mmCIF file of C-alpha atoms and ligand atoms in Angstrom:
data_model
loop_
_atom_site.group_PDB
_atom_site.id
_atom_site.type_symbol
_atom_site.label_atom_id
_atom_site.label_comp_id
_atom_site.label_asym_id
_atom_site.label_seq_id
_atom_site.Cartn_x
_atom_site.Cartn_y
_atom_site.Cartn_z
ATOM 1 C CA MET A 1 -52.310 22.482 12.689
ATOM 2 C CA PHE A 2 -50.725 19.027 12.633
ATOM 3 C CA LYS A 3 -47.265 20.506 12.221
ATOM 4 C CA ASN A 4 -47.831 22.975 15.048
ATOM 5 C CA ASP A 5 -48.863 20.216 17.418
ATOM 6 C CA LEU A 6 -45.921 18.139 16.302
ATOM 7 C CA LYS A 7 -43.482 20.974 16.997
ATOM 8 C CA LYS A 8 -44.915 21.506 20.487
ATOM 9 C CA ILE A 9 -44.688 17.819 21.375
ATOM 10 C CA GLU A 10 -41.150 17.603 19.976
ATOM 11 C CA GLN A 11 -40.026 20.564 22.061
ATOM 12 C CA ARG A 12 -41.607 19.136 25.192
ATOM 13 C CA VAL A 13 -39.929 15.768 24.688
ATOM 14 C CA LEU A 14 -36.524 17.282 23.942
ATOM 15 C CA LYS A 15 -36.795 19.437 27.039
ATOM 16 C CA ALA A 16 -37.671 16.406 29.146
ATOM 17 C CA ILE A 17 -34.701 14.484 27.721
ATOM 18 C CA LYS A 18 -32.394 17.374 28.527
ATOM 19 C CA ALA A 19 -33.705 17.579 32.062
ATOM 20 C CA ALA A 20 -33.251 13.826 32.755
ATOM 21 C CA LYS A 21 -30.704 13.298 35.522
ATOM 22 C CA SER A 22 -30.265 9.534 35.309
ATOM 23 C CA GLU A 23 -30.907 6.595 33.048
ATOM 24 C CA THR A 24 -34.079 5.908 35.038
ATOM 25 C CA ASP A 25 -35.309 9.446 34.322
ATOM 26 C CA LEU A 26 -34.589 8.880 30.686
ATOM 27 C CA GLU A 27 -36.556 5.640 30.638
ATOM 28 C CA GLN A 28 -39.403 7.540 32.246
ATOM 29 C CA VAL A 29 -39.372 10.086 29.404
ATOM 30 C CA ARG A 30 -39.414 7.296 26.885
ATOM 31 C CA LEU A 31 -42.428 5.637 28.483
ATOM 32 C CA GLN A 32 -44.317 8.810 29.014
ATOM 33 C CA HIS A 33 -43.889 10.422 25.640
ATOM 34 C CA LEU A 34 -42.975 7.715 23.224
ATOM 35 C CA SER A 35 -45.062 4.708 24.189
ATOM 36 C CA ARG A 36 -47.933 3.539 22.033
ATOM 37 C CA HIS A 37 -50.323 5.628 24.082
ATOM 38 C CA GLY A 38 -48.036 8.647 24.389
ATOM 39 C CA GLU A 39 -48.992 11.953 22.843
ATOM 40 C CA LEU A 40 -46.739 11.566 19.867
ATOM 41 C CA ALA A 41 -48.282 8.250 18.924
ATOM 42 C CA VAL A 42 -51.755 9.733 19.264
ATOM 43 C CA LEU A 43 -50.864 12.610 17.000
ATOM 44 C CA LEU A 44 -49.284 10.367 14.391
ATOM 45 C CA LYS A 45 -52.525 8.446 14.124
ATOM 46 C CA GLN A 46 -54.118 11.595 12.709
ATOM 47 C CA LEU A 47 -51.763 11.511 9.754
ATOM 48 C CA LYS A 48 -53.946 9.194 7.725
ATOM 49 C CA ASP A 49 -56.929 11.526 8.011
ATOM 50 C CA LEU A 50 -55.110 14.556 6.624
ATOM 51 C CA PRO A 51 -56.014 15.894 3.172
ATOM 52 C CA PRO A 52 -53.751 14.310 0.532
ATOM 53 C CA ALA A 53 -52.094 17.676 -0.220
ATOM 54 C CA GLU A 54 -50.759 17.966 3.341
ATOM 55 C CA LYS A 55 -50.026 14.318 3.944
ATOM 56 C CA LYS A 56 -46.609 14.167 2.347
ATOM 57 C CA SER A 57 -44.988 17.126 4.068
ATOM 58 C CA ALA A 58 -46.677 16.265 7.392
ATOM 59 C CA GLY A 59 -45.295 12.736 7.138
ATOM 60 C CA GLN A 60 -41.789 14.069 6.443
ATOM 61 C CA ALA A 61 -42.021 16.448 9.399
ATOM 62 C CA ALA A 62 -43.148 13.587 11.642
ATOM 63 C CA ASN A 63 -40.206 11.408 10.558
ATOM 64 C CA ALA A 64 -37.729 14.207 11.117
ATOM 65 C CA ALA A 65 -39.147 14.851 14.599
ATOM 66 C CA LYS A 66 -38.946 11.142 15.483
ATOM 67 C CA GLU A 67 -35.340 10.940 14.331
ATOM 68 C CA GLY A 68 -34.397 14.061 16.282
ATOM 69 C CA ILE A 69 -35.922 12.622 19.439
ATOM 70 C CA GLU A 70 -34.207 9.238 18.936
ATOM 71 C CA THR A 71 -30.816 10.888 18.499
ATOM 72 C CA ALA A 72 -31.288 13.057 21.572
ATOM 73 C CA LEU A 73 -32.244 9.965 23.599
ATOM 74 C CA GLN A 74 -29.214 8.035 22.408
ATOM 75 C CA GLN A 75 -26.783 10.856 23.106
ATOM 76 C CA LYS A 76 -28.172 11.456 26.562
ATOM 77 C CA GLY A 77 -27.947 7.717 27.275
ATOM 78 C CA LEU A 78 -24.306 7.668 26.107
ATOM 79 C CA SER A 79 -23.414 10.653 28.260
ATOM 80 C CA PHE A 80 -24.662 8.779 31.328
ATOM 81 C CA GLN A 81 -22.561 5.729 30.366
ATOM 82 C CA MET A 82 -19.479 7.837 29.757
ATOM 83 C CA SER A 83 -19.664 9.634 33.080
ATOM 84 C CA ALA A 84 -19.990 6.218 34.713
ATOM 85 C CA GLY A 85 -16.687 5.300 33.022
ATOM 86 C CA VAL A 86 -16.164 1.671 32.143
ATOM 87 C CA THR A 87 -19.495 -0.026 32.693
ATOM 88 C CA ASP A 88 -20.055 -3.599 33.851
ATOM 89 C CA GLY A 89 -16.328 -4.310 33.805
ATOM 90 C CA GLY A 90 -16.457 -4.181 29.995
ATOM 91 C CA VAL A 91 -14.639 -1.890 27.621
ATOM 92 C CA ASP A 92 -15.990 1.590 27.195
ATOM 93 C CA VAL A 93 -16.074 1.795 23.443
ATOM 94 C CA THR A 94 -17.032 5.443 23.600
ATOM 95 C CA MET A 95 -13.614 6.416 24.977
ATOM 96 C CA PRO A 96 -11.549 8.431 22.500
ATOM 97 C CA GLY A 97 -8.624 6.394 21.128
ATOM 98 C CA HIS A 98 -4.907 7.046 21.540
ATOM 99 C CA SER A 99 -3.278 8.821 18.655
ATOM 100 C CA PHE A 100 0.205 7.647 17.720
ATOM 101 C CA LEU A 101 2.925 10.032 16.687
ATOM 102 C CA THR A 102 4.274 8.820 13.359
ATOM 103 C CA GLY A 103 7.857 9.636 12.464
ATOM 104 C CA ASN A 104 9.193 11.074 9.243
ATOM 105 C CA LEU A 105 12.578 11.375 7.625
ATOM 106 C CA HIS A 106 14.860 14.276 8.508
ATOM 107 C CA PRO A 107 15.134 16.789 5.636
ATOM 108 C CA SER A 108 18.878 16.042 5.355
ATOM 109 C CA THR A 109 18.100 12.326 4.987
ATOM 110 C CA ILE A 110 15.505 13.041 2.297
ATOM 111 C CA ILE A 111 17.983 15.071 0.215
ATOM 112 C CA GLN A 112 20.836 12.630 0.902
ATOM 113 C CA GLN A 113 18.777 9.727 -0.431
ATOM 114 C CA GLU A 114 17.735 11.774 -3.456
ATOM 115 C CA LEU A 115 21.383 12.592 -4.211
ATOM 116 C CA GLU A 116 22.478 8.988 -3.736
ATOM 117 C CA ASP A 117 19.894 7.888 -6.307
ATOM 118 C CA ILE A 118 21.072 10.531 -8.782
ATOM 119 C CA CYS A 119 24.732 9.521 -8.299
ATOM 120 C CA ARG A 120 23.993 5.811 -8.618
ATOM 121 C CA ALA A 121 22.272 6.578 -11.918
ATOM 122 C CA LEU A 122 25.506 8.298 -13.036
ATOM 123 C CA GLY A 123 27.467 5.133 -12.200
ATOM 124 C CA PHE A 124 28.826 6.078 -8.755
ATOM 125 C CA ARG A 125 28.795 3.629 -5.877
ATOM 126 C CA VAL A 126 27.775 4.919 -2.445
ATOM 127 C CA LEU A 127 30.226 4.363 0.437
ATOM 128 C CA GLU A 128 30.174 5.458 4.042
ATOM 129 C CA GLY A 129 33.080 6.143 6.361
ATOM 130 C CA PRO A 130 33.601 6.518 10.106
ATOM 131 C CA ASP A 131 32.885 9.732 12.034
ATOM 132 C CA ILE A 132 35.998 9.240 14.167
ATOM 133 C CA GLU A 133 38.852 9.455 11.709
ATOM 134 C CA SER A 134 42.607 9.296 11.898
ATOM 135 C CA GLU A 135 44.694 12.370 11.379
ATOM 136 C CA TYR A 136 46.238 10.462 8.487
ATOM 137 C CA TYR A 137 43.078 10.041 6.350
ATOM 138 C CA ASN A 138 41.587 13.377 7.365
ATOM 139 C CA PHE A 139 44.749 15.415 6.642
ATOM 140 C CA THR A 140 48.068 13.748 5.819
ATOM 141 C CA ALA A 141 46.876 11.471 3.004
ATOM 142 C CA LEU A 142 45.151 14.515 1.486
ATOM 143 C CA ASN A 143 48.397 16.402 1.129
ATOM 144 C CA ILE A 144 47.515 18.758 3.997
ATOM 145 C CA PRO A 145 50.888 19.527 5.557
ATOM 146 C CA ALA A 146 51.334 19.486 9.336
ATOM 147 C CA ASP A 147 51.571 23.269 9.558
ATOM 148 C CA HIS A 148 48.472 23.975 7.432
ATOM 149 C CA PRO A 149 45.892 26.229 9.160
ATOM 150 C CA ALA A 150 43.153 23.642 8.509
ATOM 151 C CA ARG A 151 44.751 21.556 11.236
ATOM 152 C CA ASP A 152 44.469 24.416 13.696
ATOM 153 C CA THR A 153 42.449 23.540 16.802
ATOM 154 C CA GLN A 154 40.045 26.330 15.781
ATOM 155 C CA ASP A 155 38.632 24.057 13.089
ATOM 156 C CA THR A 156 39.131 20.535 14.342
ATOM 157 C CA PHE A 157 37.779 18.518 17.236
ATOM 158 C CA TRP A 158 40.856 16.568 18.345
ATOM 159 C CA LEU A 159 40.147 13.516 20.451
ATOM 160 C CA LYS A 160 42.098 12.591 23.560
ATOM 161 C CA LYS A 161 43.455 9.574 21.797
ATOM 162 C CA GLU A 162 46.579 10.604 19.893
ATOM 163 C CA GLY A 163 46.075 11.226 16.158
ATOM 164 C CA GLN A 164 42.270 10.891 16.192
ATOM 165 C CA VAL A 165 39.780 13.560 15.088
ATOM 166 C CA LEU A 166 36.093 13.944 14.374
ATOM 167 C CA LYS A 167 36.232 14.039 10.593
ATOM 168 C CA THR A 168 36.169 17.622 9.369
ATOM 169 C CA HIS A 169 35.201 16.733 5.795
ATOM 170 C CA THR A 170 34.093 13.738 3.739
ATOM 171 C CA SER A 171 37.318 13.983 1.728
ATOM 172 C CA ALA A 172 38.706 11.751 4.481
ATOM 173 C CA MET A 173 37.132 8.846 2.576
ATOM 174 C CA GLN A 174 39.044 9.483 -0.646
ATOM 175 C CA VAL A 175 42.207 7.562 0.160
ATOM 176 C CA ARG A 176 40.326 4.893 2.129
ATOM 177 C CA ALA A 177 38.216 4.179 -0.986
ATOM 178 C CA LEU A 178 41.220 4.156 -3.343
ATOM 179 C CA GLU A 179 43.070 1.733 -1.046
ATOM 180 C CA LYS A 180 40.100 -0.578 -0.883
ATOM 181 C CA TYR A 181 38.752 -0.495 -4.457
ATOM 182 C CA GLY A 182 41.670 0.736 -6.580
ATOM 183 C CA ALA A 183 40.976 2.276 -9.981
ATOM 184 C CA PRO A 184 38.952 2.881 -12.064
ATOM 185 C CA LEU A 185 36.652 4.133 -9.350
ATOM 186 C CA ARG A 186 33.486 6.173 -9.243
ATOM 187 C CA ALA A 187 32.170 6.686 -5.714
ATOM 188 C CA VAL A 188 30.308 9.148 -3.513
ATOM 189 C CA PHE A 189 30.615 9.387 0.274
ATOM 190 C CA PRO A 190 27.786 11.082 2.144
ATOM 191 C CA GLY A 191 28.682 11.866 5.734
ATOM 192 C CA ARG A 192 28.542 13.972 8.842
ATOM 193 C CA CYS A 193 31.332 16.472 9.433
ATOM 194 C CA PHE A 194 32.411 18.307 12.562
ATOM 195 C CA ARG A 195 34.109 21.672 12.972
ATOM 196 C CA TYR A 196 35.216 23.430 16.104
ATOM 197 C CA GLU A 197 33.868 26.890 15.338
ATOM 198 C CA ALA A 198 31.389 29.557 16.434
ATOM 199 C CA THR A 199 27.830 28.983 15.263
ATOM 200 C CA ASP A 200 25.592 31.428 13.395
ATOM 201 C CA ALA A 201 22.790 31.246 10.818
ATOM 202 C CA SER A 202 25.060 29.529 8.301
ATOM 203 C CA HIS A 203 27.619 27.696 10.499
ATOM 204 C CA ASP A 204 27.134 24.834 12.894
ATOM 205 C CA THR A 205 29.592 22.537 14.630
ATOM 206 C CA THR A 206 28.135 19.624 12.681
ATOM 207 C CA PHE A 207 26.796 19.420 9.129
ATOM 208 C CA TYR A 208 26.659 17.042 6.171
ATOM 209 C CA GLN A 209 28.605 16.789 2.948
ATOM 210 C CA LEU A 210 28.490 14.483 -0.024
ATOM 211 C CA GLU A 211 31.887 13.814 -1.513
ATOM 212 C CA GLY A 212 32.365 12.559 -5.047
ATOM 213 C CA LEU A 213 35.469 10.897 -6.442
ATOM 214 C CA MET A 214 36.166 9.619 -9.914
ATOM 215 C CA VAL A 215 39.549 8.153 -10.818
ATOM 216 C CA ASP A 216 40.233 6.723 -14.240
ATOM 217 C CA LYS A 217 42.548 7.201 -17.197
ATOM 218 C CA ASN A 218 42.479 10.676 -18.797
ATOM 219 C CA VAL A 219 39.908 12.247 -16.488
ATOM 220 C CA SER A 220 39.747 15.976 -17.184
ATOM 221 C CA ILE A 221 37.985 19.145 -16.076
ATOM 222 C CA THR A 222 35.399 18.554 -18.788
ATOM 223 C CA HIS A 223 34.280 15.394 -16.980
ATOM 224 C CA LEU A 224 34.165 17.275 -13.697
ATOM 225 C CA ILE A 225 32.020 20.103 -15.060
ATOM 226 C CA GLY A 226 29.723 17.721 -16.936
ATOM 227 C CA VAL A 227 28.988 15.699 -13.801
ATOM 228 C CA MET A 228 28.539 18.838 -11.646
ATOM 229 C CA LYS A 229 26.026 20.311 -14.075
ATOM 230 C CA GLU A 230 24.093 17.080 -14.338
ATOM 231 C CA LEU A 231 23.995 16.727 -10.572
ATOM 232 C CA LEU A 232 22.711 20.260 -10.011
ATOM 233 C CA ARG A 233 20.100 19.921 -12.743
ATOM 234 C CA ALA A 234 18.822 16.669 -11.247
ATOM 235 C CA VAL A 235 18.707 18.151 -7.732
ATOM 236 C CA PHE A 236 17.000 21.432 -8.578
ATOM 237 C CA GLY A 237 14.909 20.152 -11.470
ATOM 238 C CA LYS A 238 16.109 23.017 -13.679
ATOM 239 C CA ASP A 239 19.291 24.743 -14.783
ATOM 240 C CA THR A 240 20.687 26.626 -11.803
ATOM 241 C CA LYS A 241 22.600 29.892 -11.917
ATOM 242 C CA VAL A 242 26.204 29.049 -10.995
ATOM 243 C CA ARG A 243 29.555 30.774 -10.970
ATOM 244 C CA GLN A 244 32.971 29.212 -10.842
ATOM 245 C CA ARG A 245 35.960 30.667 -9.012
ATOM 246 C CA PRO A 246 39.438 29.312 -8.447
ATOM 247 C CA GLY A 247 39.698 27.728 -5.003
ATOM 248 C CA PHE A 248 42.579 26.307 -3.022
ATOM 249 C CA PHE A 249 42.495 22.869 -1.431
ATOM 250 C CA SER A 250 45.757 21.013 -1.072
ATOM 251 C CA PHE A 251 44.224 17.735 -2.325
ATOM 252 C CA VAL A 252 43.134 19.105 -5.725
ATOM 253 C CA GLU A 253 45.030 20.826 -8.503
ATOM 254 C CA PRO A 254 43.545 22.896 -10.039
ATOM 255 C CA GLY A 255 40.820 23.614 -7.490
ATOM 256 C CA PHE A 256 37.503 25.447 -7.923
ATOM 257 C CA GLU A 257 34.604 26.777 -5.962
ATOM 258 C CA LEU A 258 31.220 26.415 -7.622
ATOM 259 C CA ASP A 259 28.712 28.828 -6.110
ATOM 260 C CA ILE A 260 24.967 28.856 -6.738
ATOM 261 C CA SER A 261 22.714 31.882 -6.661
ATOM 262 C CA CYS A 262 21.102 32.024 -3.159
ATOM 263 C CA PHE A 263 17.618 30.477 -3.186
ATOM 264 C CA ILE A 264 16.599 32.072 0.096
ATOM 265 C CA CYS A 265 16.858 35.683 -1.126
ATOM 266 C CA ASP A 266 16.998 35.069 -4.906
ATOM 267 C CA GLY A 267 20.448 36.588 -5.060
ATOM 268 C CA GLU A 268 19.381 39.779 -3.247
ATOM 269 C CA GLY A 269 21.594 39.151 -0.196
ATOM 270 C CA CYS A 270 20.566 37.680 3.185
ATOM 271 C CA SER A 271 22.110 36.239 6.353
ATOM 272 C CA VAL A 272 22.574 32.798 4.795
ATOM 273 C CA CYS A 273 24.610 34.064 1.825
ATOM 274 C CA LYS A 274 26.272 36.726 3.988
ATOM 275 C CA ARG A 275 24.688 39.468 1.821
ATOM 276 C CA THR A 276 26.577 38.309 -1.285
ATOM 277 C CA GLY A 277 23.681 36.664 -3.130
ATOM 278 C CA TRP A 278 25.864 33.567 -3.687
ATOM 279 C CA VAL A 279 26.237 30.372 -1.665
ATOM 280 C CA GLU A 280 29.355 28.201 -1.749
ATOM 281 C CA LEU A 281 27.976 24.807 -2.605
ATOM 282 C CA LEU A 282 30.445 22.771 -4.584
ATOM 283 C CA PRO A 283 34.167 22.970 -3.973
ATOM 284 C CA CYS A 284 35.882 20.693 -6.466
ATOM 285 C CA GLY A 285 38.950 20.043 -8.588
ATOM 286 C CA LEU A 286 41.242 17.481 -10.151
ATOM 287 C CA VAL A 287 42.700 15.015 -7.684
ATOM 288 C CA HIS A 288 46.237 15.974 -6.645
ATOM 289 C CA PRO A 289 48.913 13.476 -7.745
ATOM 290 C CA GLU A 290 50.008 13.102 -4.088
ATOM 291 C CA VAL A 291 46.517 11.816 -3.212
ATOM 292 C CA ILE A 292 46.539 9.337 -6.091
ATOM 293 C CA LYS A 293 49.907 8.145 -4.768
ATOM 294 C CA ALA A 294 48.600 7.865 -1.207
ATOM 295 C CA GLY A 295 45.834 5.677 -2.624
ATOM 296 C CA GLY A 296 48.502 3.282 -3.930
ATOM 297 C CA LEU A 297 48.147 4.274 -7.588
ATOM 298 C CA ASP A 298 50.546 5.696 -10.173
ATOM 299 C CA PRO A 299 49.633 9.354 -10.951
ATOM 300 C CA LYS A 300 51.242 9.009 -14.371
ATOM 301 C CA VAL A 301 48.569 6.459 -15.273
ATOM 302 C CA TRP A 302 45.568 7.603 -13.249
ATOM 303 C CA SER A 303 43.874 10.956 -12.870
ATOM 304 C CA GLY A 304 40.586 12.019 -11.369
ATOM 305 C CA PHE A 305 38.244 14.658 -10.056
ATOM 306 C CA ALA A 306 36.730 15.203 -6.630
ATOM 307 C CA PHE A 307 33.955 17.399 -5.289
ATOM 308 C CA GLY A 308 32.638 18.099 -1.811
ATOM 309 C CA LEU A 309 28.975 19.031 -2.092
ATOM 310 C CA GLY A 310 27.613 20.961 0.898
ATOM 311 C CA LEU A 311 24.637 18.714 1.595
ATOM 312 C CA THR A 312 23.367 20.816 4.494
ATOM 313 C CA ARG A 313 23.583 24.018 2.446
ATOM 314 C CA LEU A 314 21.671 22.289 -0.315
ATOM 315 C CA VAL A 315 18.925 21.226 2.112
ATOM 316 C CA MET A 316 18.630 24.840 3.273
ATOM 317 C CA MET A 317 18.387 26.112 -0.297
ATOM 318 C CA LYS A 318 15.841 23.517 -1.369
ATOM 319 C CA TYR A 319 13.517 23.994 1.610
ATOM 320 C CA GLY A 320 14.134 27.713 2.193
ATOM 321 C CA ILE A 321 15.545 27.177 5.709
ATOM 322 C CA ASP A 322 17.275 30.372 6.822
ATOM 323 C CA ASP A 323 19.069 29.101 9.937
ATOM 324 C CA ILE A 324 21.314 26.020 9.897
ATOM 325 C CA ARG A 325 20.883 25.504 13.662
ATOM 326 C CA LEU A 326 17.281 24.401 13.125
ATOM 327 C CA LEU A 327 18.498 21.219 11.445
ATOM 328 C CA GLN A 328 20.208 19.687 14.487
ATOM 329 C CA GLY A 329 18.038 21.484 17.041
ATOM 330 C CA GLY A 330 15.692 18.534 17.591
ATOM 331 C CA ASP A 331 12.566 20.720 17.641
ATOM 332 C CA LEU A 332 9.675 18.481 16.548
ATOM 333 C CA ARG A 333 7.586 21.444 15.403
ATOM 334 C CA PHE A 334 10.283 22.098 12.808
ATOM 335 C CA LEU A 335 10.989 18.466 11.908
ATOM 336 C CA LYS A 336 7.329 17.481 11.474
ATOM 337 C CA GLN A 337 6.974 19.834 8.509
ATOM 338 C CA PHE A 338 8.892 17.420 6.282
ATOM 339 C CA GLY A 339 6.619 14.361 6.699
HETATM 340 N N1 LIG B 401 36.813 18.844 1.667
HETATM 341 C C1 LIG B 401 36.679 20.202 1.262
HETATM 342 C C2 LIG B 401 35.968 20.948 2.392
HETATM 343 O O1 LIG B 401 35.509 20.601 3.304
HETATM 344 C C3 LIG B 401 35.864 20.377 0.027
HETATM 345 C C4 LIG B 401 36.444 19.738 -1.218
HETATM 346 C C5 LIG B 401 36.140 18.440 -1.564
HETATM 347 C C6 LIG B 401 37.234 20.473 -2.076
HETATM 348 C C7 LIG B 401 36.615 17.868 -2.707
HETATM 349 C C8 LIG B 401 37.729 19.921 -3.236
HETATM 350 C C9 LIG B 401 37.423 18.611 -3.532
HETATM 351 O O2 LIG B 401 35.735 22.018 2.498
#
């Protein structure tokens, strides 16, 4: 009986609140239904006369109804204030706030920093070089003769200024570093490279490499392979399937290509690995005596190894990105996934 009456009153009041068209209407509802002499108050007075068995649940129902009515009143009141906008020249604290777009690191930056940390731990210093490079450091000092196809305009962005290029590889830092620091030297050079070529899923006109150079007495292929293996293990967190092939670069002798099994397709063959199941990741070799000489050192005393890790390829393998063009495309929907 009590609960039935309560329900009816509650519904009436809620309906009246809903129907209110102004704050004055709302005040009217409050006075009419919720004052000390209003019907709710009258009903609540009966609570104390109820049999003890009913009292508890009736009391709970009454409290719930009161709370429901209070909330409805408050919300209706707020909706009037909001539609009036800023009230009384004050601040409308009910306005939703501005959300700020927070930035995050580019996936290439994340992997570059990770690699730098690994290399520092192996005793390599981290150096950076210019993007605009001289023909000398990019080619000549690296024993790349003037008629070598790598100098062909197909591959290189030549600048208007005579003898200047956008660096095509981070190897351009090798002789700069030797000139500046001499030997023994252990250094890595992360950097952006530029190539004048057609783009597809695995080629872009700009990409990143991380070059490594170690020059000391009696450096051999064993050192090179040891450091390569350690680097790959640290990057991938496990032993990676690799294969080694002979490779030609005029600034190393002998030269190798270290390929890793494609992470995108698990070696099955896809557009990134050009259906071969393998990705060229780590060209490397022993530093050519001509390069040691160009660095101002005696090749009879000093020897070394160099590698040119494909940083962008590595980023693609680690994150499963199947199109290189996404990386420089500037699409926030892509970039925000790495935050
Ligand atoms: N600079 C070479 C390239 O771009 C790679 C390389 C670096 C090869 C170091 C051997 C040693 O492709």
